[in-house]
Tab-separated table of C-alpha atoms in Angstrom:
chain	number	residue	atom	x	y	z
A	17	MET	CA	73.024	96.803	88.166
A	18	ARG	CA	75.892	94.830	90.103
A	19	ALA	CA	78.092	96.630	92.547
A	20	ILE	CA	80.503	96.306	95.317
A	21	ALA	CA	79.712	98.278	98.506
A	22	TYR	CA	79.745	97.727	102.557
A	23	HIS	CA	77.277	99.026	105.114
A	24	ASP	CA	80.060	99.449	107.932
A	25	PRO	CA	83.639	100.518	107.896
A	26	GLY	CA	85.844	97.927	109.560
A	27	SER	CA	88.353	95.305	109.409
A	28	ILE	CA	89.062	93.358	105.540
A	29	ASP	CA	88.641	90.173	107.852
A	30	ARG	CA	84.997	90.494	108.733
A	31	SER	CA	82.706	88.489	106.931
A	32	ASP	CA	80.633	91.795	105.296
A	33	ALA	CA	83.650	93.768	104.915
A	34	LEU	CA	82.433	94.295	101.127
A	35	LEU	CA	79.618	92.281	99.679
A	36	ASP	CA	78.045	91.636	96.447
A	37	VAL	CA	74.598	94.053	95.485
A	38	ASP	CA	72.238	94.833	93.276
A	39	LEU	CA	71.368	98.999	93.064
A	40	THR	CA	69.292	101.084	90.738
A	41	LEU	CA	71.142	102.135	87.656
A	42	PRO	CA	71.624	105.964	87.816
A	43	ALA	CA	70.821	108.667	85.348
A	44	ALA	CA	73.083	111.022	83.968
A	45	THR	CA	72.484	114.850	84.535
A	46	GLY	CA	74.275	117.978	84.237
A	47	ARG	CA	77.474	117.205	83.148
A	48	ASP	CA	77.858	113.615	84.096
A	49	LEU	CA	78.990	110.846	82.356
A	50	LEU	CA	77.229	107.366	82.833
A	51	VAL	CA	79.887	105.186	82.514
A	52	ALA	CA	79.719	101.410	82.114
A	53	VAL	CA	82.780	100.108	84.018
A	54	GLN	CA	85.263	97.636	82.257
A	55	ALA	CA	88.317	97.505	84.493
A	56	VAL	CA	88.556	99.078	88.060
A	57	SER	CA	92.037	99.627	90.073
A	58	VAL	CA	92.910	99.354	93.951
A	59	ASN	CA	94.464	101.878	95.612
A	60	PRO	CA	95.379	102.416	99.419
A	61	VAL	CA	92.689	104.994	99.569
A	62	ASP	CA	90.276	102.329	99.384
A	63	THR	CA	91.489	100.152	101.831
A	64	LYS	CA	91.503	103.734	104.219
A	65	VAL	CA	87.806	104.667	103.314
A	66	ARG	CA	86.481	101.292	104.220
A	67	ALA	CA	88.074	100.809	107.545
A	68	GLY	CA	86.931	104.369	108.966
A	69	ALA	CA	84.147	105.526	106.486
A	70	PRO	CA	80.573	105.165	107.126
A	71	PRO	CA	78.439	105.416	104.374
A	72	PHE	CA	77.111	108.451	103.294
A	73	ASP	CA	74.241	110.490	104.814
A	74	GLY	CA	71.127	108.509	104.252
A	75	ARG	CA	72.380	105.579	102.311
A	76	ALA	CA	72.601	102.051	103.210
A	77	GLU	CA	75.914	101.135	101.545
A	78	ARG	CA	78.907	102.824	100.204
A	79	ILE	CA	80.722	101.830	96.854
A	80	LEU	CA	84.820	102.381	96.321
A	81	GLY	CA	86.801	102.818	93.820
A	82	TRP	CA	88.675	105.882	92.194
A	83	ASP	CA	90.289	104.213	88.994
A	84	ALA	CA	88.271	102.926	86.166
A	85	ALA	CA	88.078	102.713	82.366
A	86	GLY	CA	84.820	101.755	80.771
A	87	ILE	CA	82.667	103.048	77.897
A	88	VAL	CA	80.492	105.914	78.108
A	89	GLU	CA	76.846	105.061	77.835
A	90	ALA	CA	74.760	107.972	78.280
A	91	VAL	CA	75.602	111.842	79.051
A	92	GLY	CA	73.843	114.765	80.723
A	93	PRO	CA	72.784	117.771	78.925
A	94	ASP	CA	75.627	120.121	79.578
A	95	VAL	CA	78.432	117.568	78.781
A	96	THR	CA	80.651	118.809	75.886
A	97	ARG	CA	83.838	116.744	75.688
A	98	PHE	CA	82.101	112.906	75.322
A	99	LYS	CA	79.696	111.546	73.671
A	100	ALA	CA	78.126	107.656	73.845
A	101	GLY	CA	80.800	104.659	73.049
A	102	ASP	CA	83.639	107.133	73.767
A	103	ARG	CA	86.350	104.759	76.024
A	104	VAL	CA	87.108	107.165	79.182
A	105	PHE	CA	89.370	106.631	82.152
A	106	TYR	CA	89.136	108.285	85.022
A	107	ALA	CA	89.595	108.411	88.933
A	108	GLY	CA	86.311	110.017	90.020
A	109	ASN	CA	85.560	112.087	93.418
A	110	ILE	CA	86.083	110.617	96.766
A	111	ALA	CA	82.718	111.985	97.705
A	112	ARG	CA	80.231	110.400	95.152
A	113	ASP	CA	80.188	106.845	94.694
A	114	GLY	CA	83.203	104.923	93.245
A	115	SER	CA	83.686	102.633	90.604
A	116	ASN	CA	83.422	99.370	91.882
A	117	ALA	CA	80.159	98.985	89.928
A	118	GLN	CA	78.987	98.270	86.744
A	119	TYR	CA	77.813	101.807	86.109
A	120	GLN	CA	78.748	105.268	87.408
A	121	LEU	CA	78.344	108.925	87.216
A	122	VAL	CA	81.349	110.910	86.833
A	123	ASP	CA	82.274	114.507	85.951
A	124	GLU	CA	83.203	114.861	82.535
A	125	ARG	CA	85.548	117.637	83.564
A	126	ILE	CA	87.687	114.879	85.435
A	127	VAL	CA	87.544	112.046	82.914
A	128	GLY	CA	89.998	111.923	79.757
A	129	HIS	CA	90.072	109.693	76.502
A	130	ALA	CA	91.566	106.134	77.437
A	131	PRO	CA	94.897	105.870	75.696
A	132	SER	CA	94.235	103.858	72.464
A	133	THR	CA	96.963	101.625	72.651
A	134	LEU	CA	95.640	100.027	76.249
A	135	SER	CA	93.195	97.548	76.890
A	136	ALA	CA	90.691	98.546	79.843
A	137	ALA	CA	92.567	96.879	82.576
A	138	GLN	CA	95.957	98.187	81.331
A	139	ALA	CA	94.051	101.866	81.584
A	140	ALA	CA	92.241	101.466	84.671
A	141	ALA	CA	95.758	101.249	86.186
A	142	LEU	CA	96.882	104.702	85.417
A	143	PRO	CA	94.430	107.779	86.580
A	144	LEU	CA	94.707	107.955	90.335
A	145	THR	CA	98.467	107.878	90.285
A	146	ALA	CA	98.836	109.669	87.082
A	147	ILE	CA	97.038	112.927	88.659
A	148	THR	CA	98.465	112.416	92.021
A	149	ALA	CA	102.407	112.239	90.354
A	150	TRP	CA	101.537	115.206	88.259
A	151	GLU	CA	99.939	117.175	90.568
A	152	THR	CA	102.742	116.820	93.186
A	153	LEU	CA	105.418	117.760	89.950
A	154	PHE	CA	104.068	120.323	88.811
A	155	ASP	CA	101.347	121.995	90.518
A	156	ARG	CA	102.852	121.323	94.442
A	157	LEU	CA	106.501	121.116	93.838
A	158	ARG	CA	106.688	123.010	90.492
A	159	VAL	CA	109.723	121.284	89.364
A	160	GLN	CA	109.657	123.057	86.003
A	161	ASP	CA	110.550	126.102	88.048
A	162	LYS	CA	114.129	124.487	88.620
A	163	ALA	CA	114.415	122.041	85.808
A	164	GLY	CA	117.581	122.526	83.835
A	165	THR	CA	119.206	124.528	86.589
A	166	GLU	CA	121.338	123.260	89.608
A	167	PRO	CA	120.787	121.207	91.579
A	168	ALA	CA	118.536	119.090	89.234
A	169	ALA	CA	117.547	116.126	90.933
A	170	ILE	CA	114.463	114.923	92.287
A	171	LEU	CA	114.107	111.928	94.712
A	172	ILE	CA	111.018	109.720	94.815
A	173	ILE	CA	110.875	107.676	98.321
A	174	GLY	CA	108.796	104.555	97.566
A	175	GLY	CA	109.374	104.405	93.453
A	176	ALA	CA	108.019	100.529	93.357
A	177	GLY	CA	104.335	101.705	94.568
A	178	GLY	CA	101.443	102.908	92.124
A	179	VAL	CA	102.482	106.708	92.779
A	180	GLY	CA	106.045	106.174	92.576
A	181	SER	CA	105.509	103.944	89.420
A	182	VAL	CA	104.135	106.885	87.196
A	183	ALA	CA	105.653	109.530	88.833
A	184	ILE	CA	109.223	107.991	87.605
A	185	GLN	CA	107.691	107.896	84.115
A	186	ILE	CA	106.362	111.444	84.071
A	187	ALA	CA	109.569	113.120	85.438
A	188	ARG	CA	111.362	111.257	82.931
A	189	ALA	CA	109.185	112.201	79.670
A	190	ARG	CA	108.413	115.798	80.460
A	191	THR	CA	111.152	117.305	82.414
A	192	ASP	CA	115.292	116.808	82.194
A	193	LEU	CA	115.451	116.496	86.005
A	194	THR	CA	117.859	113.322	87.101
A	195	ILE	CA	115.588	111.158	88.992
A	196	ILE	CA	116.488	108.804	92.012
A	197	ALA	CA	113.923	106.231	93.262
A	198	THR	CA	113.924	104.181	96.474
A	199	ALA	CA	113.272	100.500	96.353
A	200	SER	CA	114.582	97.741	98.945
A	201	ARG	CA	113.860	94.315	97.483
A	202	PRO	CA	115.820	93.414	94.020
A	203	GLU	CA	112.686	92.752	92.057
A	204	THR	CA	111.557	96.448	93.053
A	205	GLN	CA	114.663	97.972	91.932
A	206	ASP	CA	114.853	96.193	88.730
A	207	TRP	CA	111.400	97.618	88.354
A	208	VAL	CA	112.077	101.136	88.966
A	209	ARG	CA	115.472	101.269	86.648
A	210	SER	CA	112.782	99.733	83.755
A	211	LEU	CA	110.529	102.406	84.301
A	212	GLY	CA	113.389	105.183	83.952
A	213	ALA	CA	114.909	106.047	87.439
A	214	HIS	CA	118.758	107.137	86.780
A	215	HIS	CA	119.442	105.901	90.041
A	216	VAL	CA	118.475	103.534	93.040
A	217	ILE	CA	118.781	103.702	96.539
A	218	ASP	CA	117.474	101.535	99.553
A	219	HIS	CA	115.103	103.690	101.744
A	220	SER	CA	115.940	100.791	104.610
A	221	GLN	CA	119.037	102.249	104.631
A	222	PRO	CA	120.485	105.467	105.599
A	223	MET	CA	119.613	107.639	102.282
A	224	ALA	CA	121.532	110.569	102.525
A	225	ALA	CA	125.231	108.832	102.618
A	226	GLN	CA	123.774	106.814	99.221
A	227	ILE	CA	123.000	109.926	97.327
A	228	ALA	CA	126.522	111.193	98.161
A	229	ALA	CA	127.670	108.161	96.971
A	230	LEU	CA	126.509	108.964	93.745
A	231	GLY	CA	128.368	111.860	93.516
A	232	LEU	CA	124.974	114.458	92.817
A	233	ASP	CA	124.262	117.212	94.131
A	234	ALA	CA	121.618	117.752	97.009
A	235	PRO	CA	118.447	116.978	95.684
A	236	ALA	CA	116.336	120.085	94.971
A	237	PHE	CA	113.269	117.745	95.215
A	238	VAL	CA	112.259	115.194	97.015
A	239	PHE	CA	108.672	113.428	96.957
A	240	SER	CA	107.446	111.030	99.729
A	241	THR	CA	105.097	108.677	98.656
A	242	THR	CA	104.999	106.760	101.958
A	243	HIS	CA	106.396	106.385	105.469
A	244	THR	CA	107.073	109.812	105.644
A	245	ASP	CA	107.555	109.989	109.199
A	246	ARG	CA	110.361	107.376	109.284
A	247	HIS	CA	111.983	109.073	106.895
A	248	LEU	CA	111.540	112.755	107.691
A	249	ALA	CA	115.087	113.065	109.407
A	250	ASP	CA	116.977	111.499	106.272
A	251	ILE	CA	115.195	113.760	104.265
A	252	VAL	CA	116.093	117.017	106.113
A	253	ASP	CA	119.890	116.253	105.741
A	254	LEU	CA	119.708	114.865	102.133
A	255	ILE	CA	117.585	117.744	100.216
A	256	ALA	CA	119.277	121.139	99.242
A	257	PRO	CA	118.529	124.315	100.786
A	258	GLN	CA	115.897	126.008	99.418
A	259	GLY	CA	114.041	122.636	97.948
A	260	ARG	CA	110.967	121.691	98.059
A	261	PHE	CA	109.583	118.632	99.425
A	262	ALA	CA	106.377	117.061	98.985
A	263	LEU	CA	103.817	113.984	100.501
A	264	ILE	CA	100.792	112.238	100.182
A	265	ASP	CA	100.789	109.877	102.887
A	266	ASP	CA	99.236	110.132	106.467
A	267	PRO	CA	101.920	110.296	109.126
A	268	ALA	CA	100.342	110.444	112.627
A	269	SER	CA	102.349	113.599	112.975
A	270	LEU	CA	104.652	115.343	111.326
A	271	ASP	CA	107.266	117.966	112.994
A	272	ILE	CA	108.726	119.826	110.149
A	273	ILE	CA	110.648	122.418	112.237
A	274	ALA	CA	113.889	121.039	110.909
A	275	PHE	CA	112.961	122.232	107.721
A	276	LYS	CA	113.148	125.686	108.761
A	277	ARG	CA	117.186	125.886	108.596
A	278	LYS	CA	117.505	125.053	105.088
A	279	ALA	CA	114.065	127.583	104.268
A	280	VAL	CA	113.151	124.198	102.668
A	281	SER	CA	108.774	124.475	101.533
A	282	VAL	CA	106.658	121.848	102.186
A	283	HIS	CA	103.605	120.704	99.981
A	284	TRP	CA	101.086	118.297	100.709
A	285	GLU	CA	98.786	116.513	98.050
A	286	LEU	CA	95.855	114.992	97.387
A	287	MET	CA	94.166	114.529	94.155
A	288	PHE	CA	90.396	114.962	95.468
A	289	THR	CA	90.994	118.379	96.520
A	290	ARG	CA	90.038	119.908	93.418
A	291	SER	CA	86.573	117.377	92.943
A	292	LEU	CA	85.899	117.786	96.479
A	293	PHE	CA	85.883	121.594	96.831
A	294	ASP	CA	84.771	122.223	92.869
A	295	THR	CA	87.671	124.580	92.386
A	296	ALA	CA	87.994	126.817	89.625
A	297	ASP	CA	90.226	124.740	88.089
A	298	VAL	CA	88.917	121.360	88.598
A	299	ALA	CA	88.509	120.943	84.565
A	300	GLU	CA	92.497	120.957	85.412
A	301	GLN	CA	92.103	116.709	86.006
A	302	GLY	CA	90.566	116.395	82.498
A	303	GLN	CA	93.187	117.998	80.707
A	304	LEU	CA	96.253	116.302	82.513
A	305	LEU	CA	94.430	113.000	81.881
A	306	GLU	CA	94.336	113.707	77.946
A	307	ALA	CA	98.087	114.606	78.172
A	308	VAL	CA	99.071	111.347	79.671
A	309	SER	CA	97.010	109.489	77.370
A	310	ALA	CA	98.824	111.151	74.699
A	311	LEU	CA	102.293	110.274	76.675
A	312	VAL	CA	100.904	106.488	76.841
A	313	ASP	CA	100.013	106.731	72.913
A	314	GLN	CA	103.684	108.399	71.752
A	315	GLY	CA	105.083	105.368	74.256
A	316	ALA	CA	106.940	107.797	77.132
A	317	ILE	CA	104.805	106.411	79.754
A	318	ARG	CA	103.629	102.655	80.405
A	319	THR	CA	100.863	100.953	82.362
A	320	THR	CA	101.722	100.097	85.845
A	321	LEU	CA	99.755	97.259	86.218
A	322	THR	CA	101.334	93.938	87.788
A	323	GLN	CA	98.389	91.756	88.524
A	324	THR	CA	94.910	91.220	86.437
A	325	MET	CA	92.039	89.476	88.573
A	326	SER	CA	88.561	88.350	86.843
A	327	PRO	CA	85.819	89.123	87.798
A	328	ILE	CA	84.950	92.467	89.676
A	329	ASN	CA	83.486	90.980	92.576
A	330	ALA	CA	83.161	91.115	96.420
A	331	ALA	CA	85.674	88.118	96.970
A	332	ASN	CA	88.210	89.414	94.381
A	333	LEU	CA	87.994	92.922	95.930
A	334	ILE	CA	88.554	91.821	99.430
A	335	ALA	CA	91.677	89.576	98.238
A	336	ALA	CA	93.013	92.972	96.250
A	337	HIS	CA	92.360	94.648	99.667
A	338	ARG	CA	94.187	92.538	101.613
A	339	GLN	CA	97.282	92.874	99.164
A	340	ILE	CA	97.508	96.377	99.443
A	341	GLU	CA	97.549	96.343	103.402
A	342	SER	CA	100.553	94.142	103.320
A	343	ALA	CA	102.173	97.133	102.017
A	344	THR	CA	104.503	94.636	99.468
A	345	THR	CA	102.593	95.800	95.999
A	346	ARG	CA	104.635	96.564	93.008
A	347	GLY	CA	102.589	98.614	90.430
A	348	LYS	CA	98.929	98.321	90.479
A	349	ILE	CA	96.566	95.683	90.656
A	350	VAL	CA	92.955	95.927	88.492
A	351	LEU	CA	89.930	93.955	88.316
A	352	GLU	CA	88.364	93.473	85.002
A	353	GLY	CA	84.999	92.294	83.841
A	354	TRP	CA	81.713	91.150	85.081
A	355	ASP	CA	80.994	87.624	85.821
A	356	HIS	CA	78.041	87.779	83.594
A	357	ASP	CA	80.421	89.174	80.748
């Protein structure tokens, strides 16, 4: 089978940063599905792993990719939720080979049936960001505990990015929270409004004053998707007493002592935690993807796909990695199809 991989971690500007390779077709065992990959999305995690993580022990290459849509080709003997021919979407497990390959093995417990109303490319844009947003909102921040009470607002920092774009939609569809999203350019501000944000503020300017100018109570919840270290003092200022703060990025350091005065709880989200540690509730990821799929088919959530590239190959993935590393991406970049199709 064809795949895109690398042998050594490093800069995207290296001539061998990502390579087209031919590998042996894997076989499904246990609870694994063998999926024929039709489309893949690119996320910041792809660039971070490529830049710093070597191949798994004993392997010559590493395959990236943690967003995919495709067709189930075969199932392991212990699979109960899927059959050959099913359309699926998923993010996968960072400790296994990724989706930048014609065929991929993935545990059925972290897979969902793809929305029937979306193409493969449209579906591939959603899994990683949807899981991250859902777990942040409902498992980490537990917004359902305060929704319907005062203050009932959430601030989503980086609303136009992949995670922010779907978090706005999930919060709008599943809660009664007032959603404040941040975006710094006219086109990204229009984007987050179109996704359902009630209010939009500019994260390149002090945020606390902008929220106060809206005439709203201080947000009970703040979800930071990017540049948390830059915004931390502002977040401390604007969040409600006894609020909840969540982040997903990787600041070099984060001094949270200033939250003590307001008794703010701090939550870190990593959507790979359940699959990495095979937690008792790992199947929750498959179930939440089914819920997201239903919301899409009901018209409550739309794909965050903004750019499609074809085919899936090293040259296009290199271009996508460069775009992600520019930190200016709106929505999601998806690669679709293989050059033999």
